[in-house]
mmCIF file of N, CA and C in Angstrom:
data_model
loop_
_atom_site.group_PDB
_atom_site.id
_atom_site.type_symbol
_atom_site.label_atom_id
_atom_site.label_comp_id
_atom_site.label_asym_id
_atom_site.label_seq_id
_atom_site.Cartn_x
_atom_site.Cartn_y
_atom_site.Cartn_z
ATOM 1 N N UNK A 1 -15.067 4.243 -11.453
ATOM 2 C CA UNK A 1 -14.071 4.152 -10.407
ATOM 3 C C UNK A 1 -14.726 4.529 -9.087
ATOM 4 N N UNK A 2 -14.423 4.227 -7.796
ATOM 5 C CA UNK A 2 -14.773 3.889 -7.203
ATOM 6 C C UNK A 2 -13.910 4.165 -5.563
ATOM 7 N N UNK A 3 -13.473 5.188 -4.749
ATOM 8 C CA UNK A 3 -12.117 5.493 -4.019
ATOM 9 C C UNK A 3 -13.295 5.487 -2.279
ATOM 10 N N UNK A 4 -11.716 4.524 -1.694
ATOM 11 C CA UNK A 4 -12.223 4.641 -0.255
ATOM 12 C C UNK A 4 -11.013 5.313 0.046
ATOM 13 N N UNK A 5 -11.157 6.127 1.515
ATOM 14 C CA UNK A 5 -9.739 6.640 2.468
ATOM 15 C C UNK A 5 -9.707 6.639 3.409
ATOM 16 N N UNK A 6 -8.702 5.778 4.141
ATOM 17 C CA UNK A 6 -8.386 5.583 5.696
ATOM 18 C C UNK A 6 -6.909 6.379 6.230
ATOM 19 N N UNK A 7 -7.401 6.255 7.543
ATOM 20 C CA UNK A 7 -6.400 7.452 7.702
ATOM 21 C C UNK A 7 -5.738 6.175 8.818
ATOM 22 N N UNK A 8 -4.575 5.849 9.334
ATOM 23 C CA UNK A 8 -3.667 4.882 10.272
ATOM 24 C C UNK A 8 -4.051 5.624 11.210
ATOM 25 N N UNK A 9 -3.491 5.011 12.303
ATOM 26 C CA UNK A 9 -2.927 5.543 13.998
ATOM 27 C C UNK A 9 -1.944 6.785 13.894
ATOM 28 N N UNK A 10 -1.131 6.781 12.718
ATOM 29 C CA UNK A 10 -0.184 7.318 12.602
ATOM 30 C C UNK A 10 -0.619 8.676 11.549
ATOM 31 N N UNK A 11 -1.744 8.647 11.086
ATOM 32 C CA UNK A 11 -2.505 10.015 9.731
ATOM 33 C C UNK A 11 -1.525 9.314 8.801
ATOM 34 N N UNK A 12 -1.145 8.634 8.373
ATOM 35 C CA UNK A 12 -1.103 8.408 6.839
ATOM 36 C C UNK A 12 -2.014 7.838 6.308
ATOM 37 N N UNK A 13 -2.116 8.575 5.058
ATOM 38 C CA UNK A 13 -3.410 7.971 4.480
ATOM 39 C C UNK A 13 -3.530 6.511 3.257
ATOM 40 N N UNK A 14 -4.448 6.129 3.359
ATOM 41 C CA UNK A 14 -3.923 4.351 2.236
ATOM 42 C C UNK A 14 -5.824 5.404 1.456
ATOM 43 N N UNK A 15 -5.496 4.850 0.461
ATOM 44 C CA UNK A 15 -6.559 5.035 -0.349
ATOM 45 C C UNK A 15 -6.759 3.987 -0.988
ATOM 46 N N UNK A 16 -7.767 3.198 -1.808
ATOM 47 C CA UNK A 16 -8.130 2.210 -2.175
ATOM 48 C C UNK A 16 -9.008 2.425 -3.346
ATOM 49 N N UNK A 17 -8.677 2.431 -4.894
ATOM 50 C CA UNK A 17 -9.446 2.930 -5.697
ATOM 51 C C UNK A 17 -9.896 1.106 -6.792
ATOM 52 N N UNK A 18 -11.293 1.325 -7.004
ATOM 53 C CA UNK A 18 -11.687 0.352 -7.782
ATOM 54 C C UNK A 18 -11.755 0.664 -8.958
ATOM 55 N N UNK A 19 -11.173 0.169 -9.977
ATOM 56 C CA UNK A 19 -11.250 0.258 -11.059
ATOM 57 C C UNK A 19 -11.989 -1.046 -11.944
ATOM 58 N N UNK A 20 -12.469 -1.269 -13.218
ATOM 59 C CA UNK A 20 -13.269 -2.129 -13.473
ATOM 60 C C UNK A 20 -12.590 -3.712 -13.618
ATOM 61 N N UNK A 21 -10.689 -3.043 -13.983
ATOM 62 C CA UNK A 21 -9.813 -4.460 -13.813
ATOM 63 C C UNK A 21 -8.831 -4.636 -12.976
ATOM 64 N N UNK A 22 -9.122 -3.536 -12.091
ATOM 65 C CA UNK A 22 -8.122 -3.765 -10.933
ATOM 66 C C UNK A 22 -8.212 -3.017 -9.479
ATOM 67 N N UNK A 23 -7.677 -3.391 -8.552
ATOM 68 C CA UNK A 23 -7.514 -2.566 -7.189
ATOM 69 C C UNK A 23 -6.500 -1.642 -7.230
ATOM 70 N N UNK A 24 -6.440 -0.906 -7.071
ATOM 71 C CA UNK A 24 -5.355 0.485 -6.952
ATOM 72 C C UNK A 24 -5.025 0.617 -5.190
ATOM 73 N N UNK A 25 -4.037 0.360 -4.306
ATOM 74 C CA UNK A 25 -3.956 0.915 -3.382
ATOM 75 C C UNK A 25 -3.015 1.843 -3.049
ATOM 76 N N UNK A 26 -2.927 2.894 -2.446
ATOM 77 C CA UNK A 26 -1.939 3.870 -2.694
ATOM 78 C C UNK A 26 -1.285 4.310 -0.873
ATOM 79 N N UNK A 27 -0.527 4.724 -0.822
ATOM 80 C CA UNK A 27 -0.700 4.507 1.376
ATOM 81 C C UNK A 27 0.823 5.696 0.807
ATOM 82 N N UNK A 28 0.965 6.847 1.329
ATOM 83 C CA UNK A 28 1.800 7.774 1.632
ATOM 84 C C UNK A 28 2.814 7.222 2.759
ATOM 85 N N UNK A 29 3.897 7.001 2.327
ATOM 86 C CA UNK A 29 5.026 6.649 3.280
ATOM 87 C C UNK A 29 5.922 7.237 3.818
ATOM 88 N N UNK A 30 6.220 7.987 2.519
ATOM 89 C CA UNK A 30 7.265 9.522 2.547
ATOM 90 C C UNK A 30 8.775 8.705 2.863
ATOM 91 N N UNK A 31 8.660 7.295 2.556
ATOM 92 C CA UNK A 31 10.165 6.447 2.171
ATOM 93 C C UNK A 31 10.554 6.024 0.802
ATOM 94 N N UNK A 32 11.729 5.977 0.305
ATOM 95 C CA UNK A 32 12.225 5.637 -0.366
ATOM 96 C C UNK A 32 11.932 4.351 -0.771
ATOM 97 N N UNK A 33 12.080 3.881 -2.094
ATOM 98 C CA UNK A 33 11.990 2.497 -2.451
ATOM 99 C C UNK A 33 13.202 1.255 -1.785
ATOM 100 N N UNK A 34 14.294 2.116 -1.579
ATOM 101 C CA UNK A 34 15.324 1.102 -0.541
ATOM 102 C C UNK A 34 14.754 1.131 0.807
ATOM 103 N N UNK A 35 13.910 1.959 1.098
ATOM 104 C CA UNK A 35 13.571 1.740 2.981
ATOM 105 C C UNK A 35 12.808 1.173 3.296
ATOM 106 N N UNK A 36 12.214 0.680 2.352
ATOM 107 C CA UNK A 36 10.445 0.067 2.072
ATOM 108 C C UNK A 36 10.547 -1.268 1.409
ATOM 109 N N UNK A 37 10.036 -2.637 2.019
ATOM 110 C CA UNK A 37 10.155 -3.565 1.671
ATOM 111 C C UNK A 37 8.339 -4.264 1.882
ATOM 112 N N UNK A 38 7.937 -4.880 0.771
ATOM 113 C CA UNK A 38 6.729 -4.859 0.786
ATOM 114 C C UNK A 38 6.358 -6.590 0.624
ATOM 115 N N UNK A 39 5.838 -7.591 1.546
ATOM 116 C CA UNK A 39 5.238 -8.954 1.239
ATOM 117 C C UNK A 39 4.096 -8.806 1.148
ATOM 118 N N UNK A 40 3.243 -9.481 0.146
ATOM 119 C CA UNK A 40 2.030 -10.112 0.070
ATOM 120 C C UNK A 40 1.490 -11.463 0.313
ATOM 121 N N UNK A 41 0.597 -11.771 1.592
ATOM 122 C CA UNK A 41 0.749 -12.783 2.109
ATOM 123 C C UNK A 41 -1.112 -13.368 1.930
ATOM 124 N N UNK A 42 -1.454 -14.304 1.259
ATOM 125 C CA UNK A 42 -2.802 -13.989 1.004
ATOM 126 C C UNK A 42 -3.479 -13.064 0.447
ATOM 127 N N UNK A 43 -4.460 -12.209 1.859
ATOM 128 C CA UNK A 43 -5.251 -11.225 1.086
ATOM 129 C C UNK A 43 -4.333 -9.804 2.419
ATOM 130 N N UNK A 44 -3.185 -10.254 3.063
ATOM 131 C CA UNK A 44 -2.624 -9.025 3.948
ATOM 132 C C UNK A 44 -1.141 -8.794 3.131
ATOM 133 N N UNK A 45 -0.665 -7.521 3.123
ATOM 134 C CA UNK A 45 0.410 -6.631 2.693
ATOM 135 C C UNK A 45 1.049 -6.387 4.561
ATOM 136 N N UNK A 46 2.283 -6.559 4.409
ATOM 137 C CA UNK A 46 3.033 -6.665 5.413
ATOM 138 C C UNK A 46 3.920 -5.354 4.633
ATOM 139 N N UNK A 47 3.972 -4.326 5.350
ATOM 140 C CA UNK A 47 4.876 -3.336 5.035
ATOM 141 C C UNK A 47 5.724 -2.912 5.980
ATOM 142 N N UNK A 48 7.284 -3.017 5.640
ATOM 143 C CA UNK A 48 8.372 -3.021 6.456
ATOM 144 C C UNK A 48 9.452 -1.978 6.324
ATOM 145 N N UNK A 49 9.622 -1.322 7.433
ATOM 146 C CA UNK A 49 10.333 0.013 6.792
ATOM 147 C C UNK A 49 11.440 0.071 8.083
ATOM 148 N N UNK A 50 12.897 0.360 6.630
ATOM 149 C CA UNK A 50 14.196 0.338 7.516
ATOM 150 C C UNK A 50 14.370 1.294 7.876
ATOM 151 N N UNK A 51 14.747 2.175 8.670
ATOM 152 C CA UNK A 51 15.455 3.607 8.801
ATOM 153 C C UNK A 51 16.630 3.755 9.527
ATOM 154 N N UNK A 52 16.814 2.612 9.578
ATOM 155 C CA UNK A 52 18.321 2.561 9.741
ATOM 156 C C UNK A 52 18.637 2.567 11.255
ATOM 157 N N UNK A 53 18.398 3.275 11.708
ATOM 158 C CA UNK A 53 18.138 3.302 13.504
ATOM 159 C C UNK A 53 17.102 2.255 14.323
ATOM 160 N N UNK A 54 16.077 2.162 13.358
ATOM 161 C CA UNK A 54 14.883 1.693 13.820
ATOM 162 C C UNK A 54 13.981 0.995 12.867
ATOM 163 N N UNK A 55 12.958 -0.267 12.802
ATOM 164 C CA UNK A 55 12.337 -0.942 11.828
ATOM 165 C C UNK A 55 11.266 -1.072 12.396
ATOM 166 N N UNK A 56 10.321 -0.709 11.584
ATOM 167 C CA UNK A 56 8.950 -0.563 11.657
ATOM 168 C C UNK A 56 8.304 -1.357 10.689
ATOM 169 N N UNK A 57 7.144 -2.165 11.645
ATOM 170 C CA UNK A 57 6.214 -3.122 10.425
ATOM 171 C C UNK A 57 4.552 -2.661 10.571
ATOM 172 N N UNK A 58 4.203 -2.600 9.428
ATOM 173 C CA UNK A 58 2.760 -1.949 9.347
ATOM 174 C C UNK A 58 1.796 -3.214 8.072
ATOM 175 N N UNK A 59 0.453 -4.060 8.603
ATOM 176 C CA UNK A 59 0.122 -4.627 8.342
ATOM 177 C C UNK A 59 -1.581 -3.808 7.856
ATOM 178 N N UNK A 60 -1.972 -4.357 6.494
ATOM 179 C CA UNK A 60 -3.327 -4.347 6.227
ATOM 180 C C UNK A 60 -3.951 -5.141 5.314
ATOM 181 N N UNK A 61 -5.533 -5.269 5.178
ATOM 182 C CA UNK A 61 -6.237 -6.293 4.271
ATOM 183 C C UNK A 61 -5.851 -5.666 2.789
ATOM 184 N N UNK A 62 -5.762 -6.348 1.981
ATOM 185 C CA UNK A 62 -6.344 -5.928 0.428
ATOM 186 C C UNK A 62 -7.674 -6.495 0.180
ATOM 187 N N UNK A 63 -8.559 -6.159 -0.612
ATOM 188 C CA UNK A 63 -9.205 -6.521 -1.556
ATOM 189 C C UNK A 63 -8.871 -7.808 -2.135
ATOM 190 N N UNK A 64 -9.815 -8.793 -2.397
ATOM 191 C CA UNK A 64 -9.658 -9.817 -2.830
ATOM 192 C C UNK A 64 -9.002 -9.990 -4.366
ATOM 193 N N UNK A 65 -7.841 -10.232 -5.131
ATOM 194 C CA UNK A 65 -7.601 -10.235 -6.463
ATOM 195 C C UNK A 65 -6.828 -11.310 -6.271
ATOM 196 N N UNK A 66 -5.690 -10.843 -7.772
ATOM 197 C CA UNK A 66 -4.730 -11.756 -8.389
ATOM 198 C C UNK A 66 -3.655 -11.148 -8.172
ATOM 199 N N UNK A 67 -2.831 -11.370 -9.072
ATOM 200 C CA UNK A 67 -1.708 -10.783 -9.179
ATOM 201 C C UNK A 67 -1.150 -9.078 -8.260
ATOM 202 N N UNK A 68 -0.439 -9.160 -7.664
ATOM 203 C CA UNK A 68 -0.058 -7.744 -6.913
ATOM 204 C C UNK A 68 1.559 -7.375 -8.038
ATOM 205 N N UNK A 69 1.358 -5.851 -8.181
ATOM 206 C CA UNK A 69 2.548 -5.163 -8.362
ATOM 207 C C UNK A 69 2.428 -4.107 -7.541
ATOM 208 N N UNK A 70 4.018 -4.345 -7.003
ATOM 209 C CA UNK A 70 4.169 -3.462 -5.797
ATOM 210 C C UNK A 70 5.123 -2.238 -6.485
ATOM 211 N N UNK A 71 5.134 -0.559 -6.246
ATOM 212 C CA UNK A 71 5.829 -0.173 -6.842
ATOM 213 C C UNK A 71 6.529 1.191 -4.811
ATOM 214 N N UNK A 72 7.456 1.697 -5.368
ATOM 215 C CA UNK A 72 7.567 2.983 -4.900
ATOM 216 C C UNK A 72 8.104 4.468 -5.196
ATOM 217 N N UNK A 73 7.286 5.222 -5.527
ATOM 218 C CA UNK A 73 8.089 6.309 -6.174
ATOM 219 C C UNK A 73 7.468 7.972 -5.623
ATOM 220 N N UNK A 74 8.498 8.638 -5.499
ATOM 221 C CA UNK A 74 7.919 9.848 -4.347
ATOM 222 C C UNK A 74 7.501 9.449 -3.343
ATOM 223 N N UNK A 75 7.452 8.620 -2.773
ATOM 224 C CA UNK A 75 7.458 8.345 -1.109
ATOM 225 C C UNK A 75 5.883 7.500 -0.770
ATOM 226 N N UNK A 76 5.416 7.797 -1.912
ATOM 227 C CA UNK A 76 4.020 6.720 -1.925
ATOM 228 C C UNK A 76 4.205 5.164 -2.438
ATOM 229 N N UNK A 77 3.543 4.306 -1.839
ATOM 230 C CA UNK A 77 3.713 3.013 -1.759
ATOM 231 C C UNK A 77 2.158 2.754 -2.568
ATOM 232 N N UNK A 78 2.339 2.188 -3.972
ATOM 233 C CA UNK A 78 0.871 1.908 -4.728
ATOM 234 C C UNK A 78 0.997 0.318 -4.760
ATOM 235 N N UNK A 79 -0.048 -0.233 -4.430
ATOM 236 C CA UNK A 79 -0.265 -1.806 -4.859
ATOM 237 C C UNK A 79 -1.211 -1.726 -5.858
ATOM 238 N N UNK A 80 -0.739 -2.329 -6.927
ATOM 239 C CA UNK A 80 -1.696 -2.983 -7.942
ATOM 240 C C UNK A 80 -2.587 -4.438 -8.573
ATOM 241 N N UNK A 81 -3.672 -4.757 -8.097
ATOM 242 C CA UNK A 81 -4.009 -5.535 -7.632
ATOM 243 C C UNK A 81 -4.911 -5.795 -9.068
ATOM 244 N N UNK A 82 -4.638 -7.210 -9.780
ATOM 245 C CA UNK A 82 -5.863 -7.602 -11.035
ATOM 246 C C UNK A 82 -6.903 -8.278 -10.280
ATOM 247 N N UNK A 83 -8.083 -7.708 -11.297
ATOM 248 C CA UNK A 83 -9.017 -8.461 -10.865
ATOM 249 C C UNK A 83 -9.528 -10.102 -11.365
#
């Protein structure tokens, strides 16, 4: 395995772990799975967050794969990416 870590404009951190059959990406949101709406567009993740007052969109590359599962739970946003 294999872990990179970037930190945003904003200090949240996205981590990026290689595994031998997949991409792991993990990005701290500290939102709920209803506030957080996630597209995969190519090889960019468009991440969109409601708060009800205000909507915020936050864009980055993935790693080249297949299949994405997007999950959210405890406020972290993981993409799972096959290789």
């Amino acid at each position: 395995m294999s872990m990179q870590q970037f930190a945003g404009g904003n200090e949240r951190f996205i981590r990026r772990y290689e595994y031998e059959d997949c991409w792991v990406i993990a990005a701290d949101v500290g939102l709920s799975e209803d506030e957080v709406d996630v597209d995969i567009v190519g090889s960019t993740a468009i991440v969109v967050a409601d708060l009800g007052d205000r909507v915020t969109e936050t864009e980055f590359e993935l790693p080249a794969g297949g299949d994405a599962d997007v999950a959210v739970r405890n406020g972290v946003l993981t993409i799972t990416l096959t290789k």
